[in-house]
Amino acid sequence: MATYGRTLRRGLPRRSGGEPWPPADAAPAGLVEQPEPATATAAPAEGAVLPAAEAASTATPSTETMTTTAPPAERAAPAAGAETAPAPARAVRRGLPRVRGGEPWPAAGSLSTAGRSAETAAEDTQIEAGSAPAQPVGQPGPSAAAPSASETTRPAETPGRITAPVAADGLRRGLPRVPGGDPWPPETVIAVEPVAAVPVEPSAAVPATRTEVREEEALIPTDEQEAPPSSEPQPAPAASGDRRPHPATPASPAETVPEEPVPEEPAREAKPGVRKPAGPRSRTARLLVGAVGLLAVALTVVFFTRWFVTLGFMQDFLARYPGETPLPEGAQPGFPAWVQWQHFFNFFLIVLIIRSGLQVRREARPPGYWTPKWSRGDAGKISITLWFHQALDILWLLNGLVFVVLLFVTGHWVRLVPTTWEVFPNALSALIQYVSLDWPTENGWVNYNSLQMLAYFVTVFVAAPLAALSGARMSGLWPKTAAKLNRAYPVEWARAIHFPVMLYFVVFIIGHVALVFATGALRNLNHMYAGQDAVNWTGFWIFFVSLLLVAGAWLAARPVVLVPIAGLSGRVSSR
């Protein structure tokens, strides 16, 4: 009857709740039947063939269980006929439980170093070489049974893996921590008294690519480093990927790497010339400071001018040039009805033109687009806001053209066009009187002072044509193919002129309205809106109604109102 020379090591069950595998009566892998040796230890018969794994098993330690290598004297083959004394049994160091809440594995007293035979080492060698142990005939292989949950969670074996050497002090050394490095732990590791583990903050964790061992890895047993024996039951193994040390796990100072300080991110320096947007409080403070500064400058100018006009030569200048020039003979006083209507239309249109022009400048995404009906495809497409601005410009130009024609036809031009060079010193005299708060006598029903005449002349005959020419150059009505004309009048010039002219109109309107109310509101409003030189409320109420019309048009200038009107002359689309 053949026997086997060593005990078969049994591992975990192949099925959940099953028996340990392989069965107790299974033969070791790769062995054949051998005649019973004459000695106590089984020896192969003459001519028997032994697998190479068994021959090398005595020199190859297992990577799954911590054992102590027998000394050379014990590994020597016994002499013929001599009985071999059994090897002294040493308890295998027990590690973590195989199931959560179970006992440390392997069970107490189940295995020892004496029970570890050459067959176990041969099987380990086959595993290290990447080959599975052979199964005896008639025994089901691993593929015949479904793997258990604990087996599926074990790390995959690496083919060609180097066997872990054993240090001189008996501590088994595992794989290197870096490719091409020395086995870990190093031979210089000295066992010391366990100390309390110091948890490492996640922010101070050392990267895994470093050669030094992290404290978390030193506290967690792996395949190459099993947990030290303990009489207390070990906690259940942590989930995969959890590398935090257990509070009760001791750490060795020799294996602890000091924490490295985390470099602080340098503070971002503010770029030169870039300012943060001011908040509401800072804007209000700036406005208040600006208003106070302007008031201080204005008071300074007023007091200086009042002192300046008291000088002798200034008294002579003001007497010679009182601030106005006489009109030519035949000039009619007052304001005809057409002047009153033209004044209202001009005021109505210029306010909406300024509003739409500013909206075009700051508009990022137009609410719609307008394409003329006579264009092919998308030629001439512009935003609905720009269409509204240009439509107002055309109406304003038509109103201005009618005003200029009637101005020269009726002879009313003498009220606006200077006829003598003395208008300039008189305009300076009127300016000095305004600044000193000793204003010149107002009689706009008959004649404007020289400063007013120059202001009206510049507005009608200089600013209005500049606004029209610069706007036409930037519009789609300008011929794009006229190379000589475009070189003579570049679009950059038009852009540089158009916006400053708009600012001039804003300043003129503010100053004009302020002087109308400051120099006799009721009388001045009667001159232009009621056509009479009287002091009553008629002109004021007409002016008030005109303000309501302008405000209503301002509010109505929205896409819901503009789109139907724009559709009368073109196609309106959202893109």
XYZ file of C-alpha atoms in Angstrom:
575
model
C 0.000 0.000 0.000
C 1.491 3.295 -1.016
C 1.679 6.229 1.346
C 2.444 9.879 0.960
C 5.500 11.358 2.549
C 3.977 14.481 3.968
C 0.766 16.049 5.204
C -1.465 17.846 2.756
C -2.141 21.421 3.766
C -5.825 22.291 3.542
C -6.991 25.805 2.810
C -10.239 27.715 2.593
C -13.411 26.097 1.272
C -14.261 26.527 -2.370
C -17.899 27.188 -1.568
C -19.402 29.321 1.124
C -20.056 27.129 4.165
C -18.258 24.128 2.637
C -15.396 21.930 3.847
C -11.757 23.040 3.667
C -10.170 22.332 0.328
C -8.710 19.946 -0.858
C -10.510 17.042 0.818
C -8.754 15.267 3.647
C -8.172 12.097 1.557
C -6.721 13.888 -1.457
C -3.155 13.249 -2.465
C -0.685 16.110 -2.757
C -0.387 17.655 -6.157
C 2.261 16.321 -8.486
C 3.114 13.186 -6.424
C 2.993 9.516 -7.428
C 2.645 6.487 -5.284
C 5.885 5.442 -3.592
C 6.863 2.285 -1.670
C 7.050 2.654 2.049
C 10.599 3.597 3.081
C 12.616 1.717 5.643
C 13.001 4.762 7.825
C 10.422 6.719 9.729
C 10.523 9.435 7.081
C 9.216 8.337 3.688
C 11.933 8.122 1.013
C 11.356 7.647 -2.708
C 11.840 4.207 -4.147
C 14.508 3.468 -6.666
C 13.452 4.727 -10.043
C 10.623 6.798 -8.651
C 10.098 10.110 -10.347
C 9.687 13.188 -8.195
C 8.362 16.489 -9.480
C 10.747 19.402 -9.696
C 8.522 21.395 -7.408
C 9.125 18.918 -4.575
C 12.853 19.036 -5.086
C 12.894 22.770 -4.741
C 10.278 23.015 -2.045
C 12.728 22.696 0.819
C 14.521 25.833 -0.281
C 11.471 27.929 -1.164
C 9.491 29.446 1.715
C 5.777 30.052 1.365
C 4.391 33.486 0.755
C 1.136 32.793 2.549
C 2.242 31.486 6.004
C 5.135 32.698 8.192
C 7.469 29.736 9.001
C 10.981 29.315 10.281
C 13.480 27.664 7.948
C 15.052 24.538 9.417
C 18.811 24.568 9.988
C 21.041 22.712 7.532
C 21.562 19.798 9.937
C 17.862 19.161 10.125
C 17.430 19.403 6.355
C 20.093 16.748 5.688
C 18.843 13.353 4.473
C 18.913 10.653 7.195
C 21.178 7.657 6.898
C 19.811 4.315 5.733
C 18.087 2.422 8.433
C 18.241 5.252 10.931
C 15.114 6.712 12.342
C 14.720 10.465 11.911
C 13.696 12.367 15.013
C 10.644 14.508 14.421
C 11.306 18.226 14.036
C 10.444 20.315 17.050
C 7.013 21.768 16.580
C 6.696 25.531 16.583
C 3.366 27.285 16.569
C 2.631 29.207 13.416
C 2.066 32.872 14.025
C -1.629 33.587 13.682
C -2.850 36.490 11.603
C -6.112 38.261 10.893
C -9.395 36.335 10.697
C -10.624 35.210 7.328
C -14.187 36.336 7.998
C -15.426 39.434 9.746
C -15.773 38.797 13.469
C -14.089 35.352 13.287
C -11.107 33.820 15.067
C -7.494 34.563 14.070
C -6.311 32.370 11.235
C -5.063 29.637 11.172
C -6.872 28.059 14.075
C -4.901 27.452 17.244
C -3.014 24.126 17.158
C -4.033 23.329 13.600
C -0.623 23.735 12.018
C 2.970 23.961 13.087
C 6.309 24.267 11.438
C 6.827 20.545 11.878
C 3.669 19.785 9.906
C 4.836 21.891 7.019
C 6.235 19.387 4.594
C 8.066 19.628 1.349
C 4.775 19.271 -0.520
C 3.565 22.586 0.919
C 6.720 24.322 -0.169
C 6.410 22.722 -3.608
C 2.887 24.046 -3.941
C 4.089 27.507 -2.906
C 6.828 27.302 -5.499
C 4.282 26.475 -8.170
C 2.161 29.437 -7.087
C 5.176 31.715 -7.139
C 6.032 30.486 -10.649
C 2.485 31.279 -11.820
C 1.219 27.679 -12.257
C -1.609 26.014 -10.368
C -0.923 22.759 -8.479
C -1.926 19.579 -10.274
C -4.905 17.654 -9.007
C -4.893 13.905 -8.314
C -6.868 11.686 -10.596
C -10.475 11.579 -9.589
C -10.310 14.728 -7.496
C -12.239 17.795 -8.609
C -10.062 20.757 -9.512
C -10.615 24.319 -8.496
C -12.566 24.985 -11.645
C -15.178 22.444 -10.609
C -16.244 24.477 -7.606
C -17.288 28.102 -7.476
C -14.738 30.316 -5.700
C -15.710 31.673 -2.313
C -16.100 35.311 -1.447
C -12.819 35.375 0.445
C -10.966 33.840 -2.489
C -12.231 36.391 -4.980
C -10.980 39.245 -2.829
C -7.408 37.914 -2.599
C -4.843 39.753 -4.700
C -3.840 38.114 -7.924
C -0.536 36.249 -7.929
C 2.149 37.705 -10.162
C 3.832 35.226 -12.517
C 7.569 34.916 -12.012
C 7.414 36.428 -8.542
C 10.668 36.273 -6.551
C 10.584 34.243 -3.369
C 10.855 36.368 -0.241
C 14.182 35.756 1.569
C 14.513 35.226 5.314
C 16.689 37.573 7.349
C 19.233 36.320 9.874
C 16.990 37.226 12.789
C 14.179 35.053 11.461
C 12.057 37.891 10.081
C 10.798 36.990 6.655
C 11.406 39.763 4.095
C 8.914 40.510 1.369
C 8.925 42.213 -1.992
C 10.684 45.537 -2.537
C 8.681 48.711 -2.247
C 10.107 50.160 -5.467
C 11.101 48.394 -8.696
C 14.679 47.165 -8.473
C 14.917 47.857 -4.728
C 15.866 45.632 -1.780
C 13.349 43.292 -0.112
C 11.252 44.865 2.559
C 11.523 45.226 5.556
C 15.273 45.953 5.650
C 17.641 43.718 7.581
C 18.392 46.514 10.047
C 14.874 46.515 11.522
C 15.052 45.963 15.293
C 12.076 44.833 17.326
C 11.279 47.267 20.142
C 8.546 47.689 22.647
C 5.277 48.652 20.938
C 4.190 52.245 21.312
C 0.858 53.911 20.763
C 0.034 54.569 17.151
C -0.141 58.186 16.093
C -2.790 58.710 13.399
C -1.508 60.494 10.342
C -3.585 63.288 8.885
C -4.592 62.701 5.268
C -2.999 65.989 4.234
C 0.377 64.858 5.608
C 0.367 61.432 3.950
C 3.549 60.601 2.038
C 3.040 59.626 -1.613
C 3.113 55.895 -2.315
C 5.937 56.263 -4.859
C 8.498 57.155 -2.161
C 11.102 54.597 -1.085
C 10.347 55.158 2.599
C 7.471 53.195 4.106
C 4.419 55.118 5.162
C 3.244 54.762 8.721
C -0.116 53.479 7.584
C 1.511 50.634 5.621
C 3.745 49.721 8.555
C 0.714 49.282 10.780
C -1.293 47.072 8.389
C -0.199 43.432 7.853
C 0.104 42.268 4.252
C 1.017 38.972 2.550
C 4.716 39.637 3.156
C 4.256 41.059 6.694
C 1.779 39.305 8.947
C 0.450 40.669 12.205
C 2.318 39.740 15.407
C 0.776 37.076 17.632
C -1.788 38.389 20.049
C -3.951 36.739 22.642
C -6.802 39.161 21.987
C -9.082 38.607 19.001
C -8.162 40.778 16.045
C -10.746 43.083 14.468
C -12.260 42.315 11.121
C -10.113 43.270 8.115
C -10.823 46.706 6.722
C -12.454 47.210 3.377
C -10.312 47.250 0.267
C -8.584 50.578 -0.209
C -8.864 51.633 3.461
C -5.282 52.260 4.582
C -6.034 53.997 7.882
C -4.300 52.453 10.929
C -6.423 50.840 13.584
C -6.332 52.708 16.906
C -5.236 49.588 18.779
C -2.444 48.632 16.340
C 1.047 49.422 17.659
C 3.631 51.091 15.478
C 7.369 50.642 15.518
C 9.466 53.806 15.688
C 12.017 52.268 13.360
C 9.384 51.896 10.651
C 7.727 55.268 11.152
C 8.586 58.008 8.723
C 8.412 61.570 10.080
C 5.693 63.704 8.607
C 6.697 66.119 5.926
C 5.327 69.665 6.097
C 2.787 70.376 3.384
C 3.999 73.318 1.302
C 1.629 76.225 1.526
C 0.246 77.619 -1.691
C 1.755 81.041 -2.330
C -0.675 83.915 -2.175
C -1.673 85.305 -5.515
C -0.320 88.750 -6.077
C -2.564 91.357 -7.607
C -1.627 92.260 -11.156
C -0.421 95.822 -11.567
C -2.936 98.124 -13.154
C -5.910 95.816 -12.451
C -8.471 97.135 -9.981
C -11.239 95.221 -8.333
C -14.771 96.441 -9.076
C -15.909 98.914 -6.494
C -18.847 97.999 -4.303
C -21.960 100.106 -3.730
C -20.527 101.733 -0.619
C -17.259 102.662 -2.263
C -19.071 104.058 -5.303
C -21.325 106.172 -3.111
C -18.309 107.398 -1.187
C -16.534 108.308 -4.412
C -19.573 110.196 -5.668
C -19.830 112.103 -2.421
C -16.146 112.938 -2.466
C -16.394 114.015 -6.106
C -19.445 116.186 -5.423
C -17.748 117.863 -2.470
C -14.640 118.445 -4.566
C -16.623 119.985 -7.423
C -18.511 122.208 -4.999
C -15.273 123.398 -3.469
C -13.792 124.172 -6.900
C -16.968 125.999 -7.988
C -17.013 128.150 -4.878
C -13.357 128.956 -5.365
C -13.941 130.019 -8.973
C -16.957 132.117 -8.024
C -15.180 134.002 -5.248
C -12.120 134.555 -7.408
C -14.256 135.897 -10.318
C -16.194 138.241 -8.051
C -12.908 139.666 -6.813
C -11.531 139.799 -10.354
C -14.403 141.909 -11.774
C -13.787 144.565 -9.133
C -10.480 145.471 -10.752
C -10.377 148.699 -12.792
C -9.543 147.247 -16.213
C -12.299 144.623 -15.792
C -14.811 147.335 -15.027
C -13.851 149.099 -18.272
C -14.105 145.782 -20.211
C -17.588 145.019 -18.936
C -18.761 148.538 -19.721
C -17.479 148.373 -23.286
C -18.796 144.861 -23.925
C -22.045 144.401 -21.961
C -22.576 140.815 -23.236
C -24.745 141.174 -26.362
C -24.623 142.686 -29.833
C -27.494 144.609 -31.462
C -29.510 142.818 -34.144
C -29.639 144.057 -37.749
C -32.473 146.308 -38.707
C -35.683 144.519 -39.684
C -35.258 141.616 -37.222
C -38.597 140.458 -35.885
C -38.888 139.787 -32.107
C -40.512 136.695 -30.677
C -40.712 133.083 -31.902
C -42.951 131.963 -34.773
C -45.144 128.852 -34.434
C -42.874 126.758 -36.684
C -39.922 127.509 -34.353
C -41.940 126.265 -31.391
C -42.875 122.999 -33.166
C -39.362 122.476 -34.455
C -38.027 123.023 -30.954
C -40.345 120.370 -29.527
C -39.539 117.779 -32.240
C -35.838 118.411 -31.845
C -36.061 117.928 -28.074
C -38.176 114.764 -28.477
C -35.858 113.124 -31.018
C -32.490 114.099 -29.539
C -33.346 112.534 -26.178
C -34.277 109.190 -27.810
C -31.223 109.334 -30.077
C -28.899 109.704 -27.089
C -30.670 106.862 -25.289
C -30.507 104.435 -28.242
C -26.908 105.418 -29.030
C -25.745 104.598 -25.518
C -27.695 101.329 -25.657
C -25.945 100.340 -28.894
C -22.538 100.971 -27.310
C -23.125 98.751 -24.260
C -25.369 96.082 -25.800
C -23.750 92.618 -25.801
C -26.566 90.557 -27.329
C -29.256 92.363 -29.334
C -32.871 91.247 -28.769
C -33.419 90.971 -32.531
C -32.160 91.835 -35.995
C -33.588 93.830 -38.890
C -32.911 93.169 -42.555
C -34.190 95.544 -45.260
C -36.761 94.112 -47.649
C -34.811 95.100 -50.747
C -31.625 93.275 -49.685
C -30.665 89.788 -50.849
C -30.007 87.264 -48.153
C -28.614 88.802 -44.975
C -27.080 91.855 -46.649
C -27.604 94.936 -44.533
C -28.660 93.031 -41.405
C -28.320 95.129 -38.229
C -29.566 94.879 -34.665
C -33.044 96.138 -33.848
C -31.493 98.693 -31.474
C -29.234 100.078 -34.192
C -32.199 100.199 -36.561
C -34.113 102.286 -34.017
C -31.131 104.621 -33.587
C -30.714 105.125 -37.317
C -34.468 105.620 -37.834
C -34.426 108.395 -35.222
C -31.377 109.916 -36.905
C -33.227 110.114 -40.205
C -36.221 111.814 -38.587
C -33.912 114.209 -36.717
C -32.069 115.089 -39.922
C -35.348 115.743 -41.715
C -36.510 117.966 -38.871
C -33.203 119.818 -38.890
C -33.323 120.279 -42.645
C -36.784 121.822 -42.424
C -35.611 124.069 -39.580
C -32.612 125.383 -41.529
C -34.667 126.045 -44.651
C -37.337 127.971 -42.738
C -34.641 129.748 -40.743
C -33.196 131.409 -43.856
C -36.512 131.816 -45.668
C -38.152 133.791 -42.854
C -35.055 135.797 -41.889
C -35.011 134.352 -38.382
C -31.386 133.373 -38.935
C -30.170 136.762 -37.611
C -31.088 135.524 -34.121
C -28.597 132.647 -34.410
C -25.878 133.670 -36.872
C -23.316 136.277 -35.717
C -23.027 139.283 -38.002
C -20.103 141.081 -36.305
C -16.777 140.120 -34.676
C -17.778 141.901 -31.501
C -19.807 138.844 -30.619
C -16.685 137.139 -29.225
C -15.667 139.759 -26.579
C -19.319 140.115 -25.660
C -19.580 136.360 -25.244
C -16.561 136.465 -22.896
C -18.175 139.299 -20.936
C -21.410 137.316 -20.598
C -19.440 134.280 -19.410
C -17.659 136.291 -16.712
C -20.983 137.689 -15.525
C -22.490 134.181 -15.314
C -19.534 132.868 -13.291
C -19.606 135.822 -10.868
C -23.333 135.143 -10.300
C -24.091 138.705 -11.472
C -25.937 137.491 -14.573
C -26.583 139.669 -17.604
C -30.032 140.962 -18.323
C -32.176 138.323 -20.114
C -34.434 139.396 -22.938
C -34.650 136.321 -25.160
C -37.920 137.452 -26.710
C -36.029 140.233 -28.501
C -32.366 139.191 -28.623
C -30.024 136.527 -27.265
C -26.824 137.530 -25.500
C -23.599 136.811 -27.406
C -22.791 133.611 -25.439
C -26.234 132.166 -26.218
C -25.927 133.130 -29.901
C -22.577 131.335 -30.238
C -23.901 128.272 -28.424
C -26.937 128.003 -30.719
C -24.825 128.634 -33.820
C -22.329 125.868 -32.907
C -25.148 123.451 -32.105
C -27.096 123.996 -35.336
C -24.333 124.560 -37.854
C -21.336 122.635 -36.424
C -22.344 119.872 -34.007
C -25.397 118.675 -35.933
C -23.534 118.289 -39.282
C -20.642 116.481 -37.535
C -23.075 114.056 -35.921
C -24.803 113.439 -39.258
C -21.605 112.893 -41.261
C -19.927 110.643 -38.693
C -23.094 108.606 -38.216
C -23.573 108.167 -41.964
C -19.947 106.972 -42.322
C -20.522 104.241 -39.740
C -23.926 103.191 -41.096
C -24.729 100.679 -43.797
C -25.767 103.458 -46.152
C -22.162 104.439 -46.759
C -20.761 102.953 -50.015
C -18.279 100.219 -49.079
C -16.767 99.923 -52.540
C -15.747 103.592 -52.854
C -12.046 103.095 -52.193
C -10.955 106.701 -52.711
C -13.764 108.055 -50.573
C -13.030 105.579 -47.800
C -9.338 106.488 -47.842
C -10.194 110.178 -47.681
C -12.636 109.687 -44.828
C -11.707 106.545 -42.782
C -14.255 105.013 -40.471
C -11.850 105.487 -37.549
C -12.235 109.245 -37.893
C -16.012 108.932 -37.749
C -15.827 106.827 -34.572
C -13.481 109.349 -32.965
C -15.923 112.191 -33.745
C -19.372 110.689 -33.185
C -19.204 109.968 -29.460
C -17.660 113.323 -28.396
C -20.345 115.121 -30.396
C -22.981 113.181 -28.462
C -21.355 114.286 -25.217
C -21.511 117.896 -26.425
C -25.252 117.589 -26.979
C -25.700 116.210 -23.457
C -23.781 119.107 -21.917
C -25.641 121.647 -24.061
C -29.069 120.274 -23.069
C -28.214 120.273 -19.354
C -26.839 123.824 -19.460
C -29.682 125.113 -21.625
C -32.431 123.734 -19.373
C -30.642 124.920 -16.230
C -30.405 128.514 -17.535
C -34.037 128.481 -18.673
C -35.191 127.707 -15.134
C -32.575 129.892 -13.413
C -33.232 133.092 -15.367
C -37.039 133.182 -15.148
C -38.703 129.805 -15.801
C -42.290 130.940 -16.445
C -41.344 133.756 -18.815
C -38.799 131.670 -20.754
C -41.212 128.711 -21.082
C -43.892 131.079 -22.373
C -41.492 132.352 -25.051
C -40.869 128.931 -26.578
C -44.009 126.898 -25.802
C -46.819 129.488 -25.661
C -45.425 132.086 -28.100
C -46.007 135.063 -25.758
C -43.854 137.403 -23.691
C -45.757 137.074 -20.419
C -45.329 135.608 -16.989
C -48.005 132.918 -16.519
C -48.342 129.123 -16.318
C -49.431 128.468 -19.921
C -46.014 127.699 -21.253
C -45.163 125.639 -18.191
C -48.112 123.233 -18.652
C -47.365 122.809 -22.336
C -43.773 122.018 -21.393
C -45.018 119.528 -18.784
C -47.138 117.693 -21.384
C -44.137 117.532 -23.704
C -42.109 115.944 -20.886
C -44.802 113.276 -20.481
C -44.608 112.466 -24.192
C -40.824 112.152 -24.084
C -40.977 109.921 -20.977
C -43.653 107.738 -22.602
C -41.545 107.292 -25.742
C -38.520 106.459 -23.586
C -40.426 103.679 -21.844
C -42.083 102.420 -25.037
C -38.777 102.041 -26.898
C -38.656 98.294 -26.265
C -38.550 95.260 -28.593
C -42.249 94.470 -28.068
C -43.093 97.869 -29.599
C -40.188 98.259 -32.002
C -40.489 94.872 -33.731
C -43.904 95.517 -35.364
C -42.778 98.965 -36.512
C -39.495 97.625 -37.893
C -41.408 94.869 -39.719
C -43.051 97.495 -41.933
C -39.762 98.217 -43.703
C -37.870 94.948 -43.371
C -37.612 91.447 -41.945
C -37.152 91.037 -38.204
C -35.526 87.880 -36.845
C -34.075 86.671 -33.571
C -30.734 85.853 -35.213
